[in-house]
Coordinates of C-alpha atoms in Angstrom, one line a residue:
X1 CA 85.9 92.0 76.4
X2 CA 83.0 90.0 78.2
X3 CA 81.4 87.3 76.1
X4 CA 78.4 87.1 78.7
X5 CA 75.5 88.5 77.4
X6 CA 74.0 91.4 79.6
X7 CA 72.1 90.9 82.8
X8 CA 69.6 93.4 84.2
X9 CA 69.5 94.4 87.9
X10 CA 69.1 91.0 90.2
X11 CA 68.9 90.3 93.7
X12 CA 71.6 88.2 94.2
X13 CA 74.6 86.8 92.3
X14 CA 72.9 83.5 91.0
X15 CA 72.1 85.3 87.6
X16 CA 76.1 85.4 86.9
X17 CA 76.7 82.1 87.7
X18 CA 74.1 81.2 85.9
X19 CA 75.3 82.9 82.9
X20 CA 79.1 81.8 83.4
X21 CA 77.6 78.4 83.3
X22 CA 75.9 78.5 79.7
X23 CA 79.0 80.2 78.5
X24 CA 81.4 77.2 79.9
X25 CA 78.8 74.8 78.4
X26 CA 78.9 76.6 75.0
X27 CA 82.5 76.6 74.9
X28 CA 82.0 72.3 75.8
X29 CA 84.4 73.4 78.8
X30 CA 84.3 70.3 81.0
X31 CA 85.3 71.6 84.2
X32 CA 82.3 74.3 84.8
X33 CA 79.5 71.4 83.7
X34 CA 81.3 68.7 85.9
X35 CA 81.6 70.9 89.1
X36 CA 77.6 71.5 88.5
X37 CA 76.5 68.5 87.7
X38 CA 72.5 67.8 89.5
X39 CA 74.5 65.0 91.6
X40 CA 77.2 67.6 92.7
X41 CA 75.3 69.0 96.0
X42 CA 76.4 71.0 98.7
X43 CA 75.2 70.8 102.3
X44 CA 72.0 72.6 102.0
X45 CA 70.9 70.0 98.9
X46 CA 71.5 73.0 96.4
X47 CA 74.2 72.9 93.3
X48 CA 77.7 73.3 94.5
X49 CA 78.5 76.6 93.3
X50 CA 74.7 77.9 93.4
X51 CA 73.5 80.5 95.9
X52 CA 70.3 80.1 98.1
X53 CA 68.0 83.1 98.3
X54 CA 66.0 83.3 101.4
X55 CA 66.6 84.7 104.7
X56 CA 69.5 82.9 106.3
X57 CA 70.1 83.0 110.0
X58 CA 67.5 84.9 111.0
X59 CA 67.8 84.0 114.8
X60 CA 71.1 85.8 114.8
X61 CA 68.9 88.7 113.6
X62 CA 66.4 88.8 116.2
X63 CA 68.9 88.5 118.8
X64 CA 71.0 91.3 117.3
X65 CA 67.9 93.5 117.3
X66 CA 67.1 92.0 120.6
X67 CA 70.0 93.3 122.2
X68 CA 70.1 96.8 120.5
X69 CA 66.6 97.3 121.4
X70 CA 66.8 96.1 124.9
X71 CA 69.9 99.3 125.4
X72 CA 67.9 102.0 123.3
X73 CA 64.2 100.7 125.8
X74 CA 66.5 101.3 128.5
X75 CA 67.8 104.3 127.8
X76 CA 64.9 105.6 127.3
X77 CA 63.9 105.0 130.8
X78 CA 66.9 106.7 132.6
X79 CA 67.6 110.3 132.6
X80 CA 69.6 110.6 129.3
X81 CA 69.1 114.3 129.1
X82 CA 70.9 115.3 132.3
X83 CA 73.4 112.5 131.4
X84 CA 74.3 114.4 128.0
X85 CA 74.1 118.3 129.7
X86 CA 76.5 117.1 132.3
X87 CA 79.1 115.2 129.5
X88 CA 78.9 118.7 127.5
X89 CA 79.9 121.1 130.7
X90 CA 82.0 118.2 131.6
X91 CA 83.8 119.2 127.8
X92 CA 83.2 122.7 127.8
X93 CA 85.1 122.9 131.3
X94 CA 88.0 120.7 129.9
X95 CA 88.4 123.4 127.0
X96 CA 87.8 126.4 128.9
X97 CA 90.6 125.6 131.4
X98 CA 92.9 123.2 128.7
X99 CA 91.8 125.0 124.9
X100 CA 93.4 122.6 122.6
X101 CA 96.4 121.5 124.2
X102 CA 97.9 124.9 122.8
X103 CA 96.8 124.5 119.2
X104 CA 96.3 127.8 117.9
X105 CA 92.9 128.3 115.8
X106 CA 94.7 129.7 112.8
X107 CA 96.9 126.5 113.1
X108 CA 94.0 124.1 113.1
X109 CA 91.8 126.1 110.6
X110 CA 95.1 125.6 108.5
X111 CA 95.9 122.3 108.8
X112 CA 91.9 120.8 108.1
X113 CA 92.0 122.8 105.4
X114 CA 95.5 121.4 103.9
X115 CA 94.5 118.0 105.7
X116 CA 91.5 117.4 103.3
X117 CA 92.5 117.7 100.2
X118 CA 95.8 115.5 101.0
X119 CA 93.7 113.0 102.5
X120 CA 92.2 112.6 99.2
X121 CA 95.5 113.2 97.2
X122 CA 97.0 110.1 98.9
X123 CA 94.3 107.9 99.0
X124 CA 94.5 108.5 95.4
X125 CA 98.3 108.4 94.5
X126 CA 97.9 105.0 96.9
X127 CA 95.8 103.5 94.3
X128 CA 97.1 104.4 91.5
X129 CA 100.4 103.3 92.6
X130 CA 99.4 99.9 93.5
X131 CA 98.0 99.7 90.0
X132 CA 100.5 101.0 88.4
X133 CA 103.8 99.2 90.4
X134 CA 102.2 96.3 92.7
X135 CA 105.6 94.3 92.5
X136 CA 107.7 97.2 93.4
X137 CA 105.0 98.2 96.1
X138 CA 105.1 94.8 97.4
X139 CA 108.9 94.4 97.8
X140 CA 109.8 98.2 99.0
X141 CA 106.5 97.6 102.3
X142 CA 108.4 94.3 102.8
X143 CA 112.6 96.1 103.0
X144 CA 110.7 99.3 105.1
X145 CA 109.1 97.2 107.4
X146 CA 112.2 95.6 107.9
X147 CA 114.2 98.7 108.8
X148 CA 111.4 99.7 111.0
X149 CA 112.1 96.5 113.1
X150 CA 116.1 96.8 112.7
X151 CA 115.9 100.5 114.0
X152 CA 113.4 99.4 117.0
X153 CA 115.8 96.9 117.8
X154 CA 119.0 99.6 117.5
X155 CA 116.9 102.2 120.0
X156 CA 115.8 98.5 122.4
X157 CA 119.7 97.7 122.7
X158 CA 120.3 101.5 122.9
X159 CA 117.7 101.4 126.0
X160 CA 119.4 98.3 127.4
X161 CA 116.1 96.2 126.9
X162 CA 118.0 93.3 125.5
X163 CA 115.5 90.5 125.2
X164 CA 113.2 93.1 123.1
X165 CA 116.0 94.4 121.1
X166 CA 117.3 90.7 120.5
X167 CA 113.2 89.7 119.0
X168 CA 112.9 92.9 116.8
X169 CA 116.1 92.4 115.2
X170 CA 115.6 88.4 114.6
X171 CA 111.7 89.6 112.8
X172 CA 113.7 92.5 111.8
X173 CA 116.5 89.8 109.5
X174 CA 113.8 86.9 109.0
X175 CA 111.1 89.7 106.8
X176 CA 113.6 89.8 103.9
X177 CA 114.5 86.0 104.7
X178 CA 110.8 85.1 103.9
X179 CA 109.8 87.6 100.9
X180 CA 113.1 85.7 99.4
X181 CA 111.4 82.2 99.9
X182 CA 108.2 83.2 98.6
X183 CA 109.3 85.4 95.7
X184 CA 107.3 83.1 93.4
X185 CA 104.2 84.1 94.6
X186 CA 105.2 88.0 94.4
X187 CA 103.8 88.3 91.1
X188 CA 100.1 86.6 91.5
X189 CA 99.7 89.0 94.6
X190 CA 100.8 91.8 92.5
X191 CA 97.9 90.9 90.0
X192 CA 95.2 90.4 92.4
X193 CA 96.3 94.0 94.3
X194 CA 96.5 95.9 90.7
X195 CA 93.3 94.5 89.9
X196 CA 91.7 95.5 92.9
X197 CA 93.2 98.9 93.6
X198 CA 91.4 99.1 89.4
X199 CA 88.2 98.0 90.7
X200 CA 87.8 100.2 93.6
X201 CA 88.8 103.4 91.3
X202 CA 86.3 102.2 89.0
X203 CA 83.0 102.1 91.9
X204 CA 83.8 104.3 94.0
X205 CA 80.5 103.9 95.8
X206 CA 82.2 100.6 97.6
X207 CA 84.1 104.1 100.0
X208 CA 80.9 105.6 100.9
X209 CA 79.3 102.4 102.6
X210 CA 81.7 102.2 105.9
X211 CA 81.1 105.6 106.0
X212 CA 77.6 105.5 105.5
X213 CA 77.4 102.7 108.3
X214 CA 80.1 104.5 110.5
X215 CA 77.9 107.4 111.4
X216 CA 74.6 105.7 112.9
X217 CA 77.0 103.3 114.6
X218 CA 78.5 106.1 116.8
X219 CA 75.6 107.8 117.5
X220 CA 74.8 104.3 118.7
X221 CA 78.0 104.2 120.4
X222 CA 77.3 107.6 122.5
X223 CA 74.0 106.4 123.1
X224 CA 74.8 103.1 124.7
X225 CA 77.7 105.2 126.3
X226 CA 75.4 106.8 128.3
X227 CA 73.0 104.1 129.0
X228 CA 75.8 102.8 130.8
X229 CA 76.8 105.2 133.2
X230 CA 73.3 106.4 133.9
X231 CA 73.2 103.0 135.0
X232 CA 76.5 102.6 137.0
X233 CA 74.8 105.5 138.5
X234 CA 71.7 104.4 139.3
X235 CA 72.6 101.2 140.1
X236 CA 74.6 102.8 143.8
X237 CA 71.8 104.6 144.7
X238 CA 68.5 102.5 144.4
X239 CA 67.5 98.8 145.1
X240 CA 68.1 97.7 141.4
X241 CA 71.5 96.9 141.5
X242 CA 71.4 93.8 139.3
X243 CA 69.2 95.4 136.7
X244 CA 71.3 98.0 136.5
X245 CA 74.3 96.3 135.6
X246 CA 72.8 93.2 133.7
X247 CA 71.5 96.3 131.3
X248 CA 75.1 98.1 131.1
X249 CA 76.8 95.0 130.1
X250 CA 74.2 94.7 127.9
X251 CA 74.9 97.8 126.3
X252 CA 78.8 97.3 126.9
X253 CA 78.1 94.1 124.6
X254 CA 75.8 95.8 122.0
X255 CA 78.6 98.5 121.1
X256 CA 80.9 95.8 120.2
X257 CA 78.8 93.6 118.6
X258 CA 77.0 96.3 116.2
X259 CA 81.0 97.4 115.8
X260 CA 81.6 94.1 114.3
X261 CA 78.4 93.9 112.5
X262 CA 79.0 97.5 110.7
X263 CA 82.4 96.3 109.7
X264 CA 80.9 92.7 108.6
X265 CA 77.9 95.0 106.2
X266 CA 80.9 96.3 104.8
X267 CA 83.0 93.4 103.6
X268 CA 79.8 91.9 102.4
X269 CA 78.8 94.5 100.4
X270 CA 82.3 94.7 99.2
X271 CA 82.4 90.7 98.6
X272 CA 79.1 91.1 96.7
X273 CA 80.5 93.6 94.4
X274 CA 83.6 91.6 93.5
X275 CA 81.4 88.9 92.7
X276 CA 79.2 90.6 90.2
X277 CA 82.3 91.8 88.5
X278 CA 83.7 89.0 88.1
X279 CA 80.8 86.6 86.9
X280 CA 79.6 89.7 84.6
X281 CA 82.6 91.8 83.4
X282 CA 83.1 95.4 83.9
X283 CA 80.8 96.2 80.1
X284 CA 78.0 94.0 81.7
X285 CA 77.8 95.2 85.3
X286 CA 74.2 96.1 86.5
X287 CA 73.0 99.5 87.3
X288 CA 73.7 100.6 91.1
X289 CA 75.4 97.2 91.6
X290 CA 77.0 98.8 94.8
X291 CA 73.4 99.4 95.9
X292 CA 72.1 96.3 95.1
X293 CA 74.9 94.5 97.0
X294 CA 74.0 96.6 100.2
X295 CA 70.3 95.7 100.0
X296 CA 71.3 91.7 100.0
X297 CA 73.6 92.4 103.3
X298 CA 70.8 94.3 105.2
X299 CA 68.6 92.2 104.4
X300 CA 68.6 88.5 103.1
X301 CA 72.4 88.0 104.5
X302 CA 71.7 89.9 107.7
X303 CA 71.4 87.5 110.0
X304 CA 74.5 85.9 108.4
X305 CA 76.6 88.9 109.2
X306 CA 75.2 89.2 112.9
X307 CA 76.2 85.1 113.6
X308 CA 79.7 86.0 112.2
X309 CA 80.0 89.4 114.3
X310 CA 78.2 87.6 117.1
X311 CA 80.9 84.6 117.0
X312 CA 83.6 87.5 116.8
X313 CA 82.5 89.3 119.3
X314 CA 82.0 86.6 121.9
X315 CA 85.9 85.0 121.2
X316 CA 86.9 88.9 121.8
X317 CA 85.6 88.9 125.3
X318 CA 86.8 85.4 125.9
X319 CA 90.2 86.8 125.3
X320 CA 89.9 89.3 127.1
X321 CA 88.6 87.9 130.2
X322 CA 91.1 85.5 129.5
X323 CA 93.9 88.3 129.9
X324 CA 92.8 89.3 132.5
X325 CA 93.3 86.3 134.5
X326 CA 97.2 85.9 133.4
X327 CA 99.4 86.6 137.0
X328 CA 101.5 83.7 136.9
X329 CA 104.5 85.9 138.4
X330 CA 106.6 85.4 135.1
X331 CA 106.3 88.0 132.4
X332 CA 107.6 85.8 129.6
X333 CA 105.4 83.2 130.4
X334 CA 102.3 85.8 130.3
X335 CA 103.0 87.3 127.5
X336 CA 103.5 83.9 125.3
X337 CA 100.3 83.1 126.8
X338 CA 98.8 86.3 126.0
X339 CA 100.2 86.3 122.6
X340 CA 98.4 83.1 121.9
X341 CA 95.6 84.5 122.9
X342 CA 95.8 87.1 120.6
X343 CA 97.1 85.1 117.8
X344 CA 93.7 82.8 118.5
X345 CA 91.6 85.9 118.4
X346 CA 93.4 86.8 114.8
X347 CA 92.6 83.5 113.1
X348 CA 89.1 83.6 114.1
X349 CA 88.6 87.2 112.4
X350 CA 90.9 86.2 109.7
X351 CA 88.6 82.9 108.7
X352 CA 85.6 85.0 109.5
X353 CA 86.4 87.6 106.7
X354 CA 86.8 84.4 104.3
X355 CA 83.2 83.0 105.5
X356 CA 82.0 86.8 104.5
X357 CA 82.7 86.5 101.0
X358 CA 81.1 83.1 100.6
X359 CA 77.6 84.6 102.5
X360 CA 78.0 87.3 100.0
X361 CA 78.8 85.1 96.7
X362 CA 76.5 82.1 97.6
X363 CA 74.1 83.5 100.0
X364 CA 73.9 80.6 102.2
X365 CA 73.7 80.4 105.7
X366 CA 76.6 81.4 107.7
X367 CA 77.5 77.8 109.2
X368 CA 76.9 76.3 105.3
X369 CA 79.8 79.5 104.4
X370 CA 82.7 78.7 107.4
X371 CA 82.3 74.9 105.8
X372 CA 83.3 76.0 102.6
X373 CA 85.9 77.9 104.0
X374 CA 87.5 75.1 105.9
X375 CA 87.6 73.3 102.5
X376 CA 89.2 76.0 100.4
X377 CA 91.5 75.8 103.8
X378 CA 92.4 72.7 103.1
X379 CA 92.7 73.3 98.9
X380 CA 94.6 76.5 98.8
X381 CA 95.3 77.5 102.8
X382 CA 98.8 78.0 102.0
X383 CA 97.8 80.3 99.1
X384 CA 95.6 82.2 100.5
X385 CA 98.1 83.0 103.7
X386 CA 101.0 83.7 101.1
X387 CA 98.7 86.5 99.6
X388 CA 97.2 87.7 102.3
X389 CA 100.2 88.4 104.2
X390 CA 101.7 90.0 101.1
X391 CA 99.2 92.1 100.7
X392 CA 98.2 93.2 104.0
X393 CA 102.1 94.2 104.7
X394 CA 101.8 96.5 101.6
X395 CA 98.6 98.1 102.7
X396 CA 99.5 98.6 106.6
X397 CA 102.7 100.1 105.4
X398 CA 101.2 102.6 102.7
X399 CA 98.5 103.1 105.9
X400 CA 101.4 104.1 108.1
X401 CA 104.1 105.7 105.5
X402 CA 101.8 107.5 103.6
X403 CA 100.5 110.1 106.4
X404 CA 103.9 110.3 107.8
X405 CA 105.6 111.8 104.8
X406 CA 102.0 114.0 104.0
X407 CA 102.6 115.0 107.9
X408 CA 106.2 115.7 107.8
X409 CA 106.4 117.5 104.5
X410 CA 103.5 119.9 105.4
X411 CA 105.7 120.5 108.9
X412 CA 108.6 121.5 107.1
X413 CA 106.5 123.8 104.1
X414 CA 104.7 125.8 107.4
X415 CA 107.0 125.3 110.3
X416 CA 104.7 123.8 112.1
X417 CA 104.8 120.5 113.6
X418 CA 101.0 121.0 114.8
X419 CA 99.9 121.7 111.4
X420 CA 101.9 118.7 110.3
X421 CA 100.6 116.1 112.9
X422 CA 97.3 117.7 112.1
X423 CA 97.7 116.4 108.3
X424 CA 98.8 113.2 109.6
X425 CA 96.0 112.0 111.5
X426 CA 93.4 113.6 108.8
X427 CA 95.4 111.6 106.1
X428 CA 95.3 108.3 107.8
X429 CA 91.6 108.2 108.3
X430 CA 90.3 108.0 104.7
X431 CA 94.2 106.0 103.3
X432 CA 92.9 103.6 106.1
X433 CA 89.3 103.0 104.5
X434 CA 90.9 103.3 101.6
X435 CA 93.0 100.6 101.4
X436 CA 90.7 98.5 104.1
X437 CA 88.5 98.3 100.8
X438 CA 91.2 97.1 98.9
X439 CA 92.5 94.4 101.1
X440 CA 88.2 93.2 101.0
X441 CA 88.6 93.2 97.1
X442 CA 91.6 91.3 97.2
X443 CA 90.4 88.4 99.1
X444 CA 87.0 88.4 97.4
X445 CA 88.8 87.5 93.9
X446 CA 90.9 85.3 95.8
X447 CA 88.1 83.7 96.8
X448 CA 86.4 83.6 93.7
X449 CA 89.1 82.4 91.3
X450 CA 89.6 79.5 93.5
X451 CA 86.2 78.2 93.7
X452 CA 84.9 79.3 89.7
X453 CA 87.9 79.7 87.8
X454 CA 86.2 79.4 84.8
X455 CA 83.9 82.9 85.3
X456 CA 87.1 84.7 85.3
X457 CA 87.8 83.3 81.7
X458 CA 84.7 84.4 80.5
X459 CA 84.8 87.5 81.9
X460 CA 88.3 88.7 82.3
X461 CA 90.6 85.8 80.0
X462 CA 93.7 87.7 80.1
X463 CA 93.6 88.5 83.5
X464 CA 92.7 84.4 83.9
X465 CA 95.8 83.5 82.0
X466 CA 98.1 85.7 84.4
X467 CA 96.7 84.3 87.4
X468 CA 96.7 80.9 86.0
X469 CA 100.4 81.6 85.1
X470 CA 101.6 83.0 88.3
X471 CA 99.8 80.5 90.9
X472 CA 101.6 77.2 90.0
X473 CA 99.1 75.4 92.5
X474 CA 95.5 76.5 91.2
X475 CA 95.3 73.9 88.2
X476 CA 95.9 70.7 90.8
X477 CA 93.4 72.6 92.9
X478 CA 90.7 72.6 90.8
X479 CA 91.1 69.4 89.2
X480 CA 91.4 68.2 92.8
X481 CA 88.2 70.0 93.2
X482 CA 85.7 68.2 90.7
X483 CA 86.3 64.9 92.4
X484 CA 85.5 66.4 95.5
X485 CA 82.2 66.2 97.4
X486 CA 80.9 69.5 99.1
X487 CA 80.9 69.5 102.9

C-alpha cells in the first residue's frame, strides 16, 4: 500500500516527514516542496513542518517535580502511618456496621465475574461498529440524544419546573435541526471515526498506557490525600499553622495537576502514534511504535505536557474560585455566569488537546504548538468544531448507551437489578477509555491531514481521496496554506 520505504525505530517523528518529503519530491508534487522550502521557517527558525528534538519546556518540568516532591518530603515528615491505620478502621467500621449497602456476596462475586468479560465484549462491539457503520452511528447518537432531552423536558414539565423543561426541549428540537445543516460533513467524520476505531484495533498497546499511568497516579492521589489531613491536623494543634496549610494546598494542587499531566502523557502518546502511522503506513510502522511514542512524552515532551496541564489546571481553579464568588441574589443571572465560566474552562481544554498533538507531531515547545493551533484555528476552526462535536456526541452516547443496555439485559437474564447496576458501572469504565482513545485518534488525523496532506497520499491514497472528497474546504486550505508565513 505504502510507497515509503521502511524506517527503523527513531526517536521522534522527523524520520517520516522526512521520508513523505522525498516521496512528494519524487512524484514533482509542488505543494510538499513549496510548504518546505529553507525560506519557509516557523517560529523557532526550523522548517515549517519539521520537528525540533531537544528538551522543550523544561522549567515546567522542574516545577512539576518541584511540587510533587515538596508533598511526598512532607509527607514523609508527618505521621502517615497512624493517618492510614486510622482511614482503614475508619472503613472496616463503615462495613462492619453498613456491609455493602445490602449487596449480597454471591450477587457481587456474580456480577464481576459477568461484568468483565462484557466490559470487554462492548468495548469491542463499540469498535467494530464504528468501523463498520460510522454514518449510521453518527446519526442514531445524534436522534437518541435528542429523545433523551425531549423526555427530560416531558418529566421537567411533568415536575412543574417550566423554565428547565422549556431549555431541554428547545436543545431537545435544535439537535436534529443542526445534524440537518451540517449533513455534508457527516461523511468525512464518518471516515476519520472508521479509521480510527481501525487504528486502535490494530495497536492495542495505545489501551494499556492510561492505565499504566492511572495506577501510580492514585497511589499518588491517596498519598497526597493524607498529607493533607495530617496537616489540617497538625496545623490546629501546633504553632505551624501557615506551613501547614501552604503544604496541603500544595498537595491539594499537585493531585490535580499530576491528574492533568497523566491524562496529557496519554493523548501524547496517542498523538505520537497517529503520526507515525500516518507519515509511515501501517506495512512500515516501527517496532514498539506505542513504546517509543511514550518514551518521547516522558521525556523530551515532558515539560511540554506539564506547561499544558499546568495552564489547565490553574484556569480550573480560577473557575472555581470564580464560582464560588457568584451570590448575586438571582439564579438566572448565576447560572449564565457560571455557565460561561464553564464554557471558558471547555475551550481552554478543548484548544489544549489540539496543542498536544502538535508537541507530539513536531516536538516543539508548548508555546511554539498553541501558535500553530491558533493558525489551523483560523484555517479550518469551523472544521475541526463540525468534527469534533460529531464525533464526541457519538462516543459519549455509545459511553452512556452501551452499559445501560449491558446493565439492563443482565438485570432481566438474573433478576437482579444489583447484578445489573453492577455490569453497568464495570462496563463503563473500560467503553470510557475505550472510546477516550478513539476521540485522541480522531483529532490526531484531523490534525495531521490538515497541516501534511500530502503524507496521507503517500501513505494511505485512498483514504486521501475520500477525505479530500468529503471535506469541500481542505483544498482552499492548503493552497491558502503555502502562501502563508508560520507564526
Amino acid at each position: 500500500m505504502s510507497q515509503i520505504t521502511p524506517i527503523s525505530e527513531c526517536k521522534s517523528v522527523e524520520d517520516e516527514v522526512l521520508v513523505v518529503m522525498t516521496v512528494c519530491n519524487e512524484k514533482e508534487g509542488p505543494s510538499m516542496g513549496e510548504a518546505c522550502k529553507p525560506g519557509k521557517n516557523d517560529a523557532d527558525g526550523c522548517p515549517q513542518h519539521l520537528p525540533q528534538n531537544g528538551w522543550k519546556d523544561t522549567w515546567a518540568l522542574f516545577a512539576f517535580l518541584l511540587t510533587v516532591g515538596m508533598t511526598v518530603g512532607w509527607g514523609m515528615t508527618l505521621p502517615i502511618e497512624d493517618e492510614i491505620s486510622q482511614s482503614l478502621q475508619g472503613i472496616s467500621n463503615l462495613l462492619d456496621c453498613h456491609g455493602l449497602g445490602g449487596v449480597k456476596a454471591a450477587e457481587l462475586y456474580f456480577g464481576v465475574g459477568v461484568g468483565i468479560p462484557c466490559a470487554g465484549i462492548s468495548a469491542m462491539l463499540s469498535l467494530l461498529l464504528l468501523q463498520a457503520l460510522p454514518s449510521a452511528a453518527i446519526v442514531l447518537s445524534t436522534f437518541l440524544f435528542s429523545a433523551v432531552l425531549l423526555m427530560s423536558s416531558a418529566v421537567a414539565f411533568y415536575k412543574s419546573i417550566t423554565p428547565t423543561g422549556v431549555t431541554l426541549a428547545v436543545l431537545g428540537l435544535l439537535y436534529p435541526c443542526w445534524l440537518y445543516f451540517v449533513r455534508s460533513r457527516i461523511a468525512f467524520s464518518a471516515n476519520l471515526l472508521a479509521t480510527a476505531s481501525f487504528l486502535t484495533q490494530q495497536i492495542p498497546l495505545l489501551f494499556l498506557i492510561p492505565a499504566m499511568l492511572t495506577l501510580p497516579f492514585l497511589g499518588y492521589m491517596m498519598w497526597s490525600l493524607l498529607v493533607l489531613h495530617a496537616s489540617v491536623k497538625r496545623g490546629q494543634y501546633n504553632d505551624c499553622f501557615w506551613t501547614n496549610y501552604i503544604f496541603g494546598l500544595t498537595s491539594i494542587f499537585s493531585i490535580f495537576w499530576a491528574a492533568n499531566v497523566v491524562l496529557g502523557l496519554s493523548h501524547v502518546t496517542t498523538a505520537g502514534v497517529v503520526a507515525k502511522w500516518y507519515f509511515a503506513g501501517s506495512e512500515n510502522m516501527p517496532a514498539r511504535p506505542t513504546w517509543a511514542s511514550f518514551q518521547r512524552a516522558i521525556t523530551t515532551s515532558f515539560g511540554s505536557v506539564c506547561f499544558g496541564s499546568l495552564l489547565c489546571t490553574l484556569v480550573g481553579a480560577f473557575g472555581w474560585v470564580c464560582g464560588l464568588g457568584i451570590h448575586s441574589g438571582n439564579e438566572f443571572i448565576d447560572c449564565s455566569i457560571a455557565c460561561i465560566q464553564d464554557l471558558f474552562v471547555d475551550f481552554f481544554n478543548y484548544c489544549n488537546s489540539y496543542a498536544y498533538v502538535e508537541v507530539a507531531m513536531h516536538g516543539r515547545g508548548y508555546m511554539t504548538s498553541a501558535r500553530r493551533v491558533w493558525r489551523l484555528c483560523q484555517n479550518c476552526g469551523c472544521s475541526a468544531v463540525f468534527n469534533d462535536a460529531l464525533v464526541l456526541t457519538t462516543l459519549r452516547v455509545m459511553t452512556v448507551s452501551i452499559p445501560i443496555l449491558a446493565g439492563v439485559g443482565v438485570a432481566l437474564f438474573s433478576f437482579s437489578a444489583t447484578i445489573g447496576s453492577i455490569v453497568c458501572v464495570l462496563t463503563v469504565i473500560p467503553l470510557t477509555c475505550v472510546l477516550s482513545v478513539v476521540s485522541a485518534v480522531v483529532r490526531s488525523i484531523f490534525v495531521c491531514f490538515a497541516e501534511i496532506p500530502e503524507g496521507l497520499e503517500a501513505s494511505f491514497p485512498e483514504l486521501h481521496a475520500a477525505l479530500m472528497a468529503t471535506d469541500y474546504g481542505f483544498a482552499s486550505i492548503h493552497n491558502q496554506e503555502k502562501d502563508d508565513t508560520p507564526v
